[in-house]
Amino acid sequence: MVFKPLSHLARRSTKAFAHHAQSITAASSTTTTQHFDKYTHRHRFVKRGNVQQRDSFHTSALQQPNSAKPVLDSPAFDQGSDNGLDAYFAAWQRVQHGDEWHQFQFRRRIGWKNTASDVDSLRSSDRDEAPCLETDQRPLLNRAHSTSALEGIKKSQDSAIDHIEAAHLAQVDKAVANEIKDIEHEFQETAAISTISGRSGHDGKANGLVEGSSQIPSDKADHQSSGQIQPSNDVPAFLAKTSDENYHSNHMDTLERTDSYSKIPAAFEALLRGGSVPTVEAYNALISAAICLPAHDYQVVSKVLDVYSDMLRRKVSPNIRTYTLLLDSLCVRSLQVKEARNLLEQNQLRYGGMKTGATYMFHSHESEAEILAEDGSLSIALKLFAMAAKESAGLVMSSGTYRVLIEACAAYGDVESMIQVHTHMESNKVIPYASIYPAMIRAFANAGELQNAIECYEGYKSMAVSDDSGVLALLDRVDNDVYAAVVKGYLVCGRQLGADKFFSKLEDTPAANDVQKTRLHSARDAVALNAYTSRYLELRDFEKALQLVGSTALSYPAKNDILNRICIEAADRNTSNVASQSYARIPDKCVTLAASEAMLAMYVRQGNVAAAREIYSTSLTNNVLLRTSIEPSTMYAMALCGGGFVDEGIMEARKAYGDIRSFSQNPNDKGDLAESIDMAIEALSSFLKDRGIISSAQASMNLMWAMIDNGGLIPSVAEQLLSGLGPNEVALLSWQDLKLALQVEAGILGNGKPRFDVAHSARFAYLLDTALVNRMPLDKRTSDLVESALDTIGNGRPDLLARWRGQLSSPNLSPMIPSDFLPASPGSILSSGSDGNIDPYASTLDHRGSSIIVEELERQGRNTPASLSEALARLRNIRRSGRHPRYIAYSKLIASAAKEGRTSLVHDLVGTAKQDMPLLLQYPTVRHGWASILDAMVGACLTLGNRRLAFEYHQQLRGIGCAPTANTFGLYITTLKESTRTFDEASEAVKIFHQARSEGVEPSSFLYNALIGKLGKARRIDDCLYYFAEMRSRSIRPTSVTYGTIVNALCRVSDERFAQELFDEMEAMPNYKPRPAPYNSLMQFFLTTKRDSSKVLEYYQRMQTRNIRPTMHTYKLLIDTYATLEPINLAAAEGVLQSIRASGQTPEAVHYASLIHAKGCVLHDMQGAREIFDRVIADLNTRPQACLYQALFESMVANHCVGDTKPVLLDMASRGIGMTPYIANCLIHGWALEDDISMARAVYEGIGTDKREPSTYEAMTRAFLSSNDRDNALEVVQEMLSRGYPSAVSGKIFELLGH
């Protein structure tokens, strides 16, 4: 069994470079405040009323008098330094004066390895030589530490690093400032000596060095380390060294240029083994590798600064590229830290407080926030920049480096440093990235310097004008972001009028063409979203933010973005009315995951579990879950557990964690993701423990399996879950759960590490006893764990040990109960020859409670969600009393949960039924009861669209000798469209009907109605009448649904007489239940086929006579009748809208579409049709739908305005409304009338094969035939025939070709 470390929840430290930062700070200590003074007089960004330039790099640490003390000549510094060949030469001179020879040990730097062959040499060499930092790099904070151990780890790290760097960094902190001034000079002297030595080879000092190195005794040479220089006798040492350096440097440069970063550290190590001093190019390549190789962003800075510290100690002068790499990595890290802190603050606000005394949901977040707060990446970067600017005259950074520096300063509000960096960039005439200007404007505005913000905008404006004229002045363009930053700057500084005035000037900008119009619309959306909305939400002025949504000038996506932002902010601030209103106005497809998570968290904080469940089931379960979804999923699980739905809560958590893992695309994130889920599981377990919530056996095992799914068990959580498993709970476990519990318990006892629970031995004995009684087969891993545990407790249970040995000696015994179901507890196995009338669970049945649940769910006129909630509450009360409901109650609950779309609840209910009443096949009563439950599961899976799972339950049902009911087979037919891509649904429905007959199922009226409905849609009227007659011959009385279905089928084939006869027969039935569907069918028949308004109104009157409430479709038929049939009566058509409002309902888009169609297609009033369309689109109470656009397109085609459809199509797409086959048919017909077959074909191909319907193929075929293109028409028809449509449908299109 895989156990994870007890303390596994600490996050990795981002402080790994904190002590290295001290060296960088010291290195920059000689930077004066006068460096930027020469640019001050040219800079336009200054505080009004204060012309003195302030130094952002001036700190108290840099004013210490000892910081400039020269210590390069001090013995301590010399001992801690490595002067390379000069030190080697001094050792050689001592030998010449008669001293005993000692092998000189060069300093071990990056890449040196202390191999076994070096140990003796190290001991015999100079013992006083101080250890180098790079041989003992500071360890990162391992994630496998608990939060409680975090401070101890920090202290140990600090102590270790102080010890390691005692001989170096303490001196560097005091001396590097002066050392930097001498680096270049000494480096040049060394190069000069190398050049002279390599050229002559006769210099005394050089010759002596070579000769001395050639006289190394052989017994000492064996101890030479891999980092020492071994020049040959034939090649001068300096020449060999220089050649080696060039080779390795060139090789590393090649590796960097080919992006082979993984090979660079090995190449650098090879360079060090040769005894060469790395060049600045080699260090740059190593820094590039340190930036690109780490899997995590927080590892980059520490590695980069390690390399830079070694570079300084080796006295290698950085060049511009070195500074560029360092500054880029530091600034990027500072921006990442800023973003991470903002995210943590948002998580604290949204998810904090679920546990007592906690400000964060996860303990590690609190530690992470503390670590991030100590980040000093930006301050280090600024000091490095100042030092580079001072030491390198004429330093010019890249545009990208200036960008990240300025953006980082702006993000942290360091306006002074931002001004200095920008001044330096301008003085060197570097072409900037445009993205720095929105950041600078925001920083100035937040600092209250509106005038500087405006000047910054003016500077960007002038460069943008130059860029438009062809002069390269900007590397990119972010006009919209700049506009939004300026407007928000006015708002932040309290200048609302100034913001409105600026925005008005922007809107008044003339747009001469479509491109400029598009830019203007984009700018308007950006300002509304990123300026006005952002500021209003900061001020929590939700009313003004909502007013922006009512602006007709904004695009539909911008309105949705504003609503999402309002929803998120209002939900996080617990303003539930605004959040709910905003959320309801967002179209389902446009709701962001963040908005759903914020709403879920708000409802959980308010204790509204029902609303949280609705949000979770409708939004989060249908989205791609990201790593950020761990917190809301855990919070939702806590809410369910706190509300009494423990099983459902843990099941939802396990499912969510699995989905998050499956949706993760980056393999490098797998480890961090698993650790985050572990933290969530521990938080959930802690929540249950703190609240005293006792989970059921199934819930406990689900949480156990969630840990297994995530890679291993958390010992503390596993012990907590096991502590709740008593004998009764163990008896309810499935085979797999029992096996897992036995493995975990055996693993704990075998390791001898039980921590909390003293009942481990007794529980293990009972688990093993249950497994032995049921003859459960155990694999080798489980057997080994059991053997180990028995060694611990075997002396106290000799009987158990004997039975275990007996089990091992009889391995061929098979289980007594199928493994798909639950095991029986010891002593509860009954004989299979029991009486068939005996119900083994009769003693624990609650008959009265079961009847109440069934009545509650079947009661007419009740709200289904409310009824289901009450029934579930009663189920919990029954089970808490130690009893359980009947099988039929579980069946009804499963069916109701499926109707509400609650998939997880469906599976929870069947799991609970397995706990309460395990399937015992020897009892006919149990088998019959489980047949009803499995039948309900088949129907539930069909309702939920999971046809594969329905088939599995169907097979289980057949496995116990039963079959689904006729109504379940009817669901097989009615759900064909949603679950398959079958096009001949009628033939498939007939197959399902015959399968039901073959399984011995007696057809019901529902099954016949489903079959006749599919046949009617396929216009197979003869088959409809055949099965209708068969239904009567079987004495199955047709219902009003049956009559409505057959009447609708007859109307489809225009059989008016028979349809009216059956309709009259239906009304004369003694048990007739009035329904609007048959009336709508006949009204539509006389509207579209017979074009007889009197008949339409006649059936409407008959409908009212029987007090049948009209549906929305009925009202649409009335509007079409008044507006399209003679005599035309538009006033009456518009009066129908008033009737809808009078009935307490709201007119829908389909009703307005009828009016648009009437105006445009019947009266040919295109202007009137467009006015209605524009009025409806602007109405926030009416959600735009495809039918509105279809009516407008039909009007345009009828008035020969198909060329004007392009902007309408763009508007439709911007509102998230997709192309429908019917819109495509209309446009194909319109372009064909204009003899533009290419446009018609473009529409046809744009709709896609999956969305094409028979009418689409007919429209395209007619279009090709109208242009005498029979070949393409034949291709369209052949594609249509390959789709498998019924012959009655495809034959009509095939006849167009004359066949």
XYZ file of C-alpha atoms in Angstrom, residues 523-933:
411
model
C -11.934 50.681 -28.580
C -15.391 51.400 -27.185
C -15.664 47.874 -25.808
C -12.176 48.036 -24.279
C -12.815 51.334 -22.505
C -16.183 50.177 -21.174
C -14.739 46.914 -19.930
C -11.277 47.840 -18.663
C -11.907 51.413 -17.543
C -15.477 52.120 -16.490
C -16.413 48.611 -15.385
C -13.092 48.046 -13.661
C -13.305 51.296 -11.697
C -16.968 50.893 -10.790
C -16.248 47.425 -9.448
C -13.316 48.726 -7.410
C -15.731 51.234 -5.866
C -18.416 48.495 -5.618
C -20.798 50.711 -7.556
C -22.628 47.797 -9.178
C -25.549 49.933 -10.321
C -23.389 52.034 -12.636
C -21.636 48.929 -13.920
C -24.976 47.340 -14.797
C -26.008 50.482 -16.635
C -23.138 49.902 -19.066
C -24.741 46.623 -20.137
C -27.796 48.534 -21.317
C -25.721 50.560 -23.763
C -26.633 49.633 -27.321
C -23.217 50.795 -28.518
C -21.386 47.869 -26.904
C -20.957 44.555 -28.644
C -22.589 41.434 -27.328
C -19.327 39.780 -26.159
C -18.373 42.957 -24.280
C -21.707 42.974 -22.476
C -21.230 39.357 -21.505
C -17.729 40.080 -20.217
C -19.055 42.979 -18.142
C -21.808 40.808 -16.694
C -19.310 38.094 -15.827
C -17.055 40.588 -14.048
C -19.962 42.129 -12.151
C -21.136 38.674 -11.158
C -17.692 37.676 -9.870
C -17.096 40.856 -7.869
C -20.606 40.980 -6.423
C -20.479 37.319 -5.443
C -17.099 37.705 -3.741
C -18.496 40.684 -1.798
C -21.648 38.725 -0.838
C -23.914 41.107 -2.745
C -26.225 38.256 -3.690
C -28.977 40.244 -5.420
C -26.589 41.877 -7.895
C -24.662 38.639 -8.418
C -27.813 36.621 -9.085
C -29.225 39.272 -11.424
C -26.000 39.450 -13.431
C -25.629 35.688 -13.584
C -29.176 35.230 -14.847
C -28.597 37.697 -17.691
C -25.546 35.878 -19.061
C -26.318 33.365 -21.829
C -25.511 29.811 -20.804
C -22.708 29.457 -23.342
C -21.076 32.716 -22.242
C -20.875 32.041 -18.501
C -17.209 31.826 -17.523
C -15.865 29.223 -15.152
C -14.740 31.977 -12.762
C -18.271 33.380 -12.557
C -19.709 29.961 -11.778
C -17.067 29.368 -9.102
C -17.735 32.765 -7.497
C -21.493 32.128 -7.426
C -20.957 28.668 -5.977
C -18.705 30.042 -3.228
C -21.209 32.803 -2.397
C -24.082 30.345 -1.997
C -21.927 28.068 0.150
C -20.914 30.949 2.418
C -24.583 31.850 2.764
C -25.516 28.255 3.566
C -27.742 27.933 0.499
C -26.858 24.359 -0.436
C -29.734 23.974 -2.897
C -28.623 26.975 -4.957
C -25.003 25.836 -4.794
C -26.037 22.410 -6.058
C -27.862 23.962 -8.994
C -24.825 26.063 -9.953
C -22.500 23.106 -9.617
C -24.650 20.723 -11.653
C -25.473 23.164 -14.460
C -22.178 25.004 -14.852
C -19.144 23.388 -13.258
C -19.895 19.801 -14.258
C -20.237 20.858 -17.916
C -16.977 22.831 -18.046
C -13.366 21.814 -18.450
C -12.144 21.873 -14.862
C -8.783 23.525 -14.279
C -6.382 23.419 -11.367
C -8.128 26.490 -9.953
C -11.290 24.364 -9.634
C -9.842 22.375 -6.730
C -10.897 24.986 -4.158
C -14.513 25.426 -5.343
C -14.976 21.673 -5.705
C -13.670 21.124 -2.182
C -15.790 23.970 -0.845
C -18.885 22.486 -2.477
C -18.086 19.086 -0.972
C -17.722 20.688 2.464
C -21.074 22.426 2.039
C -22.794 19.171 1.131
C -21.190 17.360 4.046
C -22.146 20.155 6.417
C -25.708 20.038 5.103
C -26.054 16.318 5.746
C -25.244 15.081 2.226
C -21.963 13.444 3.204
C -22.079 10.663 0.637
C -22.935 13.048 -2.179
C -20.288 15.550 -1.094
C -17.436 13.068 -1.035
C -18.582 11.478 -4.287
C -18.640 14.890 -6.004
C -15.187 15.723 -4.642
C -13.710 12.483 -5.932
C -15.283 12.961 -9.350
C -14.088 16.588 -9.561
C -10.519 15.666 -8.609
C -10.506 12.975 -11.283
C -11.812 15.404 -13.899
C -9.178 17.997 -12.964
C -6.422 15.416 -13.379
C -7.783 14.210 -16.706
C -8.108 17.746 -18.083
C -4.521 18.650 -17.102
C -2.443 18.860 -20.286
C 1.011 19.726 -18.918
C 2.925 16.636 -17.707
C 5.173 18.868 -15.581
C 2.163 19.924 -13.515
C 1.167 16.392 -12.518
C 3.201 16.396 -9.307
C 2.039 19.817 -8.148
C -1.520 18.947 -9.090
C -1.410 15.765 -7.019
C -0.082 17.700 -4.037
C -2.824 20.307 -4.377
C -5.457 17.580 -4.438
C -3.828 15.991 -1.377
C -4.177 19.314 0.419
C -7.831 19.441 -0.600
C -8.468 15.910 0.678
C -6.806 16.702 3.997
C -8.802 19.928 4.276
C -12.023 18.000 3.627
C -11.062 15.366 6.195
C -10.189 18.060 8.733
C -13.540 19.724 8.088
C -15.391 16.485 8.844
C -13.353 15.971 11.998
C -13.756 19.525 13.309
C -17.521 19.508 12.729
C -17.972 16.046 14.231
C -19.502 14.749 11.008
C -19.543 10.960 10.801
C -19.341 9.663 7.250
C -20.932 6.449 6.102
C -18.846 3.441 5.158
C -19.368 4.128 1.464
C -18.382 7.789 1.851
C -15.261 6.881 3.822
C -14.171 4.415 1.171
C -14.880 6.925 -1.584
C -12.503 9.364 0.090
C -9.997 6.527 0.490
C -10.272 5.748 -3.218
C -9.871 9.439 -4.010
C -6.471 9.307 -2.320
C -5.558 6.122 -4.197
C -6.579 7.754 -7.480
C -4.274 10.634 -6.609
C -1.213 8.458 -6.116
C -1.214 7.286 -2.493
C -2.777 7.490 0.939
C -2.326 10.283 3.436
C -1.711 8.388 6.694
C -3.561 10.767 9.004
C -6.626 10.839 6.763
C -6.553 7.082 6.236
C -6.517 6.456 9.992
C -9.357 8.900 10.520
C -11.476 7.137 7.901
C -10.695 3.678 9.280
C -11.691 4.761 12.765
C -15.285 5.062 11.574
C -15.487 1.489 10.293
C -17.205 -0.692 12.850
C -18.645 -4.174 12.344
C -21.880 -2.838 10.871
C -20.028 -0.583 8.455
C -17.642 -3.341 7.382
C -20.620 -5.547 6.547
C -21.770 -2.918 4.016
C -18.498 -2.722 2.121
C -18.162 -4.044 -1.413
C -15.446 -6.546 -2.204
C -13.106 -3.899 -3.590
C -13.699 -1.590 -0.630
C -13.200 -4.416 1.840
C -9.959 -5.380 0.157
C -8.700 -1.794 0.264
C -9.651 -1.371 3.932
C -7.878 -4.628 4.757
C -4.762 -3.522 2.894
C -4.648 -0.157 4.650
C -5.243 -1.605 8.096
C -2.693 -4.338 7.542
C -0.193 -1.796 6.251
C -0.580 0.380 9.340
C -0.154 -2.551 11.718
C 2.655 -4.082 9.700
C 4.597 -0.831 9.804
C 3.970 -0.507 13.515
C 2.834 3.093 13.110
C -0.743 3.431 14.375
C -1.055 6.994 15.645
C -4.583 7.876 16.690
C -6.819 4.839 17.002
C -6.314 2.050 19.550
C -8.810 -0.231 17.785
C -6.565 -1.081 14.835
C -5.987 -4.667 15.941
C -9.666 -5.426 16.529
C -10.681 -3.805 13.258
C -8.054 -5.699 11.311
C -9.209 -8.964 12.883
C -12.811 -8.285 11.890
C -11.862 -7.267 8.342
C -9.782 -10.389 7.875
C -12.471 -12.534 9.466
C -15.031 -11.126 7.015
C -12.747 -11.840 4.091
C -12.135 -15.404 5.263
C -15.812 -16.128 5.876
C -16.710 -14.958 2.383
C -13.693 -16.774 0.869
C -12.563 -13.562 -0.739
C -9.592 -14.164 -3.060
C -6.597 -12.059 -2.072
C -3.730 -11.143 -4.348
C -0.090 -11.509 -3.351
C 0.261 -7.880 -2.258
C -2.689 -8.157 0.123
C -1.486 -11.523 1.424
C 1.958 -10.113 2.176
C 0.435 -7.192 4.072
C -1.800 -9.543 6.047
C 1.191 -11.757 6.911
C 3.087 -8.726 8.172
C 0.144 -7.588 10.298
C -0.413 -11.083 11.718
C 3.184 -11.131 12.863
C 2.242 -8.125 15.002
C -1.087 -9.297 16.488
C -0.979 -13.049 15.805
C -0.170 -13.934 19.401
C -3.392 -12.351 20.584
C -5.555 -14.078 17.942
C -4.290 -17.619 17.386
C -7.667 -18.649 15.972
C -7.400 -15.972 13.278
C -3.869 -17.016 12.463
C -4.973 -20.644 12.142
C -7.830 -19.763 9.814
C -5.490 -17.661 7.713
C -3.085 -20.579 7.390
C -6.011 -22.764 6.415
C -7.046 -20.289 3.732
C -3.550 -20.376 2.277
C -3.579 -24.163 2.236
C -6.891 -24.205 0.268
C -6.395 -21.635 -2.471
C -8.983 -23.069 -4.862
C -12.046 -22.105 -2.809
C -14.232 -19.662 -4.741
C -16.233 -16.764 -3.318
C -19.764 -17.544 -2.187
C -21.253 -14.238 -3.429
C -20.748 -12.528 -6.804
C -18.057 -9.879 -6.479
C -20.260 -7.230 -8.069
C -22.268 -6.982 -4.878
C -21.668 -6.610 -1.182
C -20.154 -9.168 1.196
C -22.041 -10.538 4.114
C -20.709 -10.139 7.627
C -19.398 -13.187 9.493
C -22.224 -15.516 10.422
C -24.800 -13.902 8.158
C -24.508 -16.212 5.136
C -27.879 -17.935 4.683
C -28.711 -21.071 2.800
C -29.639 -20.718 -0.838
C -32.553 -23.062 -0.362
C -34.663 -20.558 1.592
C -38.364 -20.094 1.026
C -39.106 -17.890 -1.995
C -41.580 -15.746 -0.024
C -39.004 -14.756 2.586
C -37.586 -11.255 2.430
C -34.315 -11.204 4.424
C -34.619 -7.429 4.819
C -38.250 -7.335 5.967
C -37.324 -6.675 9.576
C -35.613 -3.399 8.733
C -38.085 -2.095 6.125
C -39.940 1.147 6.807
C -43.201 0.618 4.906
C -44.880 3.807 6.018
C -41.869 5.988 5.192
C -41.576 4.306 1.811
C -45.209 5.040 0.975
C -44.779 8.702 1.929
C -41.704 8.999 -0.333
C -43.557 7.454 -3.290
C -46.604 9.655 -2.772
C -44.428 12.741 -2.460
C -42.721 12.035 -5.783
C -45.921 11.088 -7.654
C -48.089 13.922 -6.381
C -49.445 16.077 -9.210
C -48.750 19.780 -9.404
C -45.729 19.713 -7.115
C -42.416 21.312 -7.924
C -40.145 18.390 -8.795
C -36.950 19.774 -7.173
C -38.826 20.586 -3.972
C -40.503 17.172 -3.922
C -37.183 15.445 -4.503
C -35.524 17.411 -1.701
C -38.280 16.487 0.742
C -38.124 12.842 -0.299
C -34.347 12.780 0.169
C -34.704 14.337 3.605
C -37.171 11.628 4.571
C -34.807 8.966 3.206
C -32.034 10.284 5.445
C -34.308 10.223 8.481
C -35.299 6.643 7.745
C -31.713 5.496 7.431
C -30.613 7.363 10.548
C -33.115 5.328 12.518
C -31.412 2.135 11.330
C -34.089 1.231 8.788
C -34.412 1.569 5.015
C -37.194 2.112 2.442
C -38.618 -0.409 -0.019
C -37.209 -1.083 -3.465
C -39.940 0.916 -5.210
C -39.000 4.006 -3.180
C -35.423 3.795 -4.445
C -36.719 3.346 -8.002
C -38.856 6.471 -7.778
C -36.029 8.475 -6.242
C -33.640 7.430 -9.010
C -36.144 8.381 -11.711
C -36.816 11.785 -10.136
C -33.103 12.520 -9.737
C -32.557 11.679 -13.413
C -35.302 14.076 -14.471
C -33.496 16.828 -12.578
C -30.214 15.949 -14.324
C -28.436 15.050 -11.072
C -26.133 12.294 -12.267
C -24.123 11.969 -9.077
C -27.263 11.648 -6.974
C -28.489 8.817 -9.199
C -25.309 6.826 -8.569
C -25.370 7.680 -4.867
C -28.895 6.313 -4.569
C -28.083 3.002 -6.218
C -24.982 2.759 -4.007
C -27.103 3.380 -0.927
C -29.557 0.714 -2.061
C -26.669 -1.753 -2.324
C -25.704 -0.907 1.234
C -29.227 -1.255 2.585
C -30.331 -4.312 0.599
C -27.465 -6.276 -1.008
C -28.565 -8.432 -3.917
C -29.039 -12.024 -2.753
C -30.006 -14.048 -5.805
C -31.356 -16.965 -3.769
C -34.320 -14.816 -2.657
C -36.916 -14.157 -5.403
C -38.255 -11.210 -3.403
C -34.858 -9.523 -3.388
C -34.308 -10.345 -7.045
C -37.677 -8.867 -8.008
C -37.023 -5.716 -5.975
C -33.615 -5.234 -7.521
C -35.156 -5.667 -10.970
C -37.158 -2.498 -10.368
C -34.061 -0.617 -9.187
